[in-house]
Tab-separated table of C-alpha atoms and ligand atoms in Angstrom:
chain	number	residue	atom	x	y	z
A	522	MET	CA	119.607	94.082	235.004
A	523	ALA	CA	116.533	95.089	236.947
A	524	ARG	CA	112.466	95.504	235.542
A	525	LEU	CA	111.468	99.093	236.650
A	526	ALA	CA	108.094	100.533	237.500
A	527	ILE	CA	106.050	102.290	234.644
A	528	LEU	CA	103.869	105.122	234.928
A	529	GLU	CA	100.789	105.028	233.619
A	530	TYR	CA	98.113	108.245	232.505
A	531	PRO	CA	96.772	110.239	234.040
A	532	ASP	CA	100.060	110.573	236.155
A	533	LYS	CA	101.335	113.729	235.454
A	534	ARG	CA	104.887	112.730	235.346
A	535	LEU	CA	104.544	111.769	231.757
A	536	ARG	CA	103.551	115.676	230.520
A	537	LEU	CA	107.927	115.936	231.807
A	538	ARG	CA	110.072	117.247	228.935
A	539	ALA	CA	112.899	114.372	229.260
A	540	GLU	CA	116.485	117.154	228.886
A	541	PRO	CA	119.566	115.565	226.674
A	542	VAL	CA	122.251	113.395	227.529
A	543	GLY	CA	124.770	115.146	228.596
A	544	GLU	CA	127.722	112.603	228.216
A	545	VAL	CA	126.778	108.846	227.307
A	546	ASP	CA	128.393	106.945	230.606
A	547	SER	CA	127.851	103.264	232.190
A	548	GLU	CA	124.671	105.077	234.439
A	549	VAL	CA	122.679	105.888	231.008
A	550	ARG	CA	124.348	102.442	229.923
A	551	THR	CA	122.702	100.679	232.887
A	552	LEU	CA	119.616	102.910	232.330
A	553	ALA	CA	119.419	101.392	229.047
A	554	ALA	CA	119.204	97.448	229.576
A	555	ASP	CA	116.756	97.834	232.171
A	556	MET	CA	114.552	99.600	230.300
A	557	LEU	CA	115.458	96.974	227.274
A	558	GLU	CA	114.368	94.137	230.360
A	559	THR	CA	111.753	96.532	231.173
A	560	MET	CA	110.442	96.284	227.708
A	561	TYR	CA	110.527	93.045	227.164
A	562	ALA	CA	108.828	92.225	230.383
A	563	ALA	CA	105.930	93.886	229.356
A	564	ALA	CA	105.725	92.703	225.803
A	565	GLY	CA	105.747	96.469	224.249
A	566	ILE	CA	108.232	97.158	221.315
A	567	GLY	CA	108.809	100.602	222.035
A	568	LEU	CA	109.479	102.127	225.971
A	569	ALA	CA	110.584	105.598	226.277
A	570	ALA	CA	112.865	107.610	229.755
A	571	THR	CA	109.938	109.433	230.570
A	572	GLN	CA	107.658	106.280	231.259
A	573	VAL	CA	110.288	104.446	234.003
A	574	ASN	CA	110.536	108.045	235.355
A	575	VAL	CA	113.752	109.088	234.852
A	576	ARG	CA	114.098	112.787	232.305
A	577	LYS	CA	116.784	111.549	230.045
A	578	ARG	CA	116.053	111.162	225.961
A	579	ILE	CA	117.007	108.264	225.965
A	580	LEU	CA	114.498	104.969	224.032
A	581	VAL	CA	114.080	101.227	223.363
A	582	ILE	CA	112.733	99.770	220.032
A	583	ASP	CA	112.600	96.528	219.419
A	584	ILE	CA	109.488	95.700	216.990
A	585	SER	CA	111.459	92.226	215.791
A	586	GLU	CA	109.264	89.011	216.185
A	587	ALA	CA	111.887	87.319	217.504
A	588	ARG	CA	112.697	89.891	220.068
A	589	ASN	CA	116.307	90.364	219.603
A	590	GLU	CA	116.823	93.633	217.365
A	591	PRO	CA	116.778	96.163	220.062
A	592	HIS	CA	117.303	99.751	218.817
A	593	VAL	CA	118.987	102.259	222.016
A	594	LEU	CA	118.202	106.251	220.710
A	595	ILE	CA	120.050	108.495	222.756
A	596	ASN	CA	119.257	112.448	222.487
A	597	PRO	CA	116.886	111.023	219.320
A	598	GLU	CA	115.677	113.543	216.643
A	599	ILE	CA	113.829	113.270	213.699
A	600	VAL	CA	115.633	115.552	211.058
A	601	PHE	CA	112.941	113.886	208.030
A	602	ALA	CA	109.392	112.882	207.443
A	603	GLU	CA	107.753	111.859	204.734
A	604	GLY	CA	104.573	110.468	204.143
A	605	THR	CA	101.652	109.959	206.137
A	606	VAL	CA	100.174	106.937	207.454
A	607	SER	CA	97.401	105.826	210.207
A	608	SER	CA	97.648	103.376	212.348
A	609	GLU	CA	96.185	101.275	215.165
A	610	GLU	CA	98.884	102.244	218.843
A	611	GLY	CA	98.299	101.199	221.950
A	612	CYS	CA	101.105	102.390	225.273
A	613	LEU	CA	102.132	100.427	228.246
A	614	SER	CA	101.058	104.096	230.148
A	615	VAL	CA	97.399	104.050	228.626
A	616	PRO	CA	97.255	100.288	229.380
A	617	ASP	CA	93.902	98.773	227.066
A	618	VAL	CA	93.366	102.049	225.156
A	619	PHE	CA	94.134	101.323	221.328
A	620	ASP	CA	93.382	104.188	218.446
A	621	TYR	CA	94.524	105.348	215.687
A	622	VAL	CA	96.707	108.731	214.793
A	623	GLU	CA	98.462	109.634	212.266
A	624	ARG	CA	102.063	110.416	211.835
A	625	ALA	CA	104.829	110.418	209.543
A	626	GLU	CA	105.363	106.731	207.192
A	627	ARG	CA	109.405	107.377	206.884
A	628	ILE	CA	111.428	109.166	208.875
A	629	ARG	CA	115.546	109.272	209.294
A	630	ALA	CA	116.660	110.109	212.949
A	631	THR	CA	119.580	111.035	214.291
A	632	TYR	CA	120.991	110.172	217.714
A	633	LEU	CA	123.690	108.692	219.693
A	634	ASP	CA	124.585	105.214	220.730
A	635	LEU	CA	125.052	103.713	223.417
A	636	ASP	CA	129.614	104.384	223.062
A	637	GLY	CA	128.542	107.894	222.179
A	638	GLU	CA	128.989	107.868	218.444
A	639	PRO	CA	126.453	109.796	216.543
A	640	ALA	CA	124.113	107.237	214.525
A	641	GLU	CA	121.411	107.678	211.911
A	642	LEU	CA	118.086	105.248	211.754
A	643	GLU	CA	116.189	104.769	208.225
A	644	ALA	CA	112.388	104.112	208.962
A	645	GLU	CA	109.061	103.612	207.974
A	646	ASP	CA	105.388	102.097	208.651
A	647	LEU	CA	105.933	100.386	212.204
A	648	LEU	CA	109.203	101.217	213.469
A	649	ALA	CA	109.056	104.703	211.877
A	650	VAL	CA	105.967	104.891	213.761
A	651	CYS	CA	107.071	103.645	217.136
A	652	VAL	CA	110.201	105.930	217.460
A	653	GLN	CA	107.124	109.000	216.814
A	654	HIS	CA	105.777	107.581	219.452
A	655	GLU	CA	108.390	106.911	221.500
A	656	ILE	CA	110.104	110.750	220.603
A	657	ASP	CA	106.925	112.209	221.387
A	658	HIS	CA	107.167	110.654	225.217
A	659	LEU	CA	109.986	112.482	225.308
A	660	ASP	CA	108.051	115.571	225.201
A	661	GLY	CA	105.836	114.650	227.611
A	662	LYS	CA	102.892	114.256	224.730
A	663	LEU	CA	100.629	110.473	224.280
A	664	PHE	CA	98.512	109.098	221.589
A	665	VAL	CA	95.731	109.749	223.222
A	666	ASP	CA	96.499	113.454	223.071
A	667	TYR	CA	96.113	113.277	218.720
A	668	LEU	CA	92.736	111.715	219.940
A	669	SER	CA	89.322	113.683	220.578
A	670	GLU	CA	88.011	115.234	222.942
A	671	LEU	CA	85.286	113.368	224.227
A	672	LYS	CA	87.838	110.183	223.464
A	673	ARG	CA	90.588	111.513	225.999
A	674	GLN	CA	87.759	112.511	228.755
A	675	ARG	CA	86.310	109.646	228.602
A	676	LEU	CA	89.537	107.495	229.042
A	677	LYS	CA	90.936	109.720	231.679
A	678	LYS	CA	87.798	109.267	233.832
A	679	LYS	CA	87.866	105.408	233.299
A	680	ALA	CA	92.270	105.134	234.402
A	681	LEU	CA	90.484	107.788	237.360
A	682	LYS	CA	88.526	105.371	238.431
A	683	LYS	CA	91.050	102.647	238.220
A	684	SER	CA	93.468	103.848	240.082
A	685	ARG	CA	91.033	105.317	242.645
A	686	ARG	CA	90.415	101.217	242.644
A	687	SER	CA	93.813	99.970	242.638
A	688	THR	CA	95.851	102.794	244.399
A	689	SER	CA	98.016	99.857	246.551
A	690	GLU	CA	98.635	98.309	243.192
A	691	ALA	CA	100.023	101.017	241.005
A	692	ASP	CA	102.841	101.656	243.595
A	693	ARG	CA	103.721	98.342	242.397
A	694	PRO	CA	105.869	97.690	239.418
A	695	ARG	CA	103.135	96.244	236.525
A	696	GLN	CA	103.052	92.746	235.781
A	697	ALA	CA	104.124	91.555	232.737
A	698	ILE	CA	101.925	90.908	230.538
A	699	SER	CA	100.443	88.202	228.038
A	700	ALA	CA	99.515	90.231	225.195
A	701	ARG	CA	101.681	92.283	222.587
A	702	LEU	CA	100.231	96.224	222.268
A	703	ILE	CA	100.684	95.626	217.806
B	1200	GNR	O1	103.934	97.881	222.773
B	1200	GNR	C1	103.011	98.881	221.755
B	1200	GNR	N1	103.290	99.180	220.602
B	1200	GNR	C2	102.699	99.853	219.766
B	1200	GNR	C3	101.758	99.692	218.843
B	1200	GNR	C4	102.012	100.901	217.523
B	1200	GNR	C5	102.901	102.106	217.969
B	1200	GNR	C6	103.388	101.981	218.994
B	1200	GNR	C7	103.353	101.819	220.160
B	1200	GNR	S1	104.437	101.754	221.539
B	1200	GNR	C8	103.918	100.722	222.732
B	1200	GNR	C9	105.049	100.770	223.849
B	1200	GNR	C10	105.158	102.067	224.257
B	1200	GNR	O2	104.379	102.158	225.293
B	1200	GNR	N2	105.974	102.463	223.817
B	1200	GNR	O3	106.202	104.303	224.482
B	1201	NI	NI1	103.994	104.675	224.495
């Protein structure tokens, strides 16, 4: 297993669209395991392949307190959505920014599991929000895109300042952060 470096806003690679996985092979399974390790080390509840600079439609999620309920979704698609919920979001690729985003309250997603078998996930509230947040990553979208232009400009300026301040740091894998992002 390996811990992967997480790209940070405003890195343009976060804007690339991920390609569907053709075959769920050992390379895909290794990537999923590395993504889970990376997500747990960073104390996140989800991670999309885009965030670790891989253009494949793979995401991992674990919203459990005990951190022992991993989900791996390959080629996920939302096939049903209802209701609206507004909740505070954070993102490992946009450190230190938290704000409210409106999402569907309940969803059903189809995907391939680690054996390449078709599977379905019904989710509501935090799990539903997380699936939507991660699928957005696979489409090159970030939660800050839903914020006002003013807020986005402000945090982009801050992020650029930070990356100029520590270019050498930005090239190293991010250290585990202690605070959970929820
Ligand atoms: O750790 C994370 N917490 C979170 C909280 C509310 C809504 C979405 C998320 S996902 C985020 C991890 C991450 O950046 N995944 O892409
Ligand atoms: Ni994110």
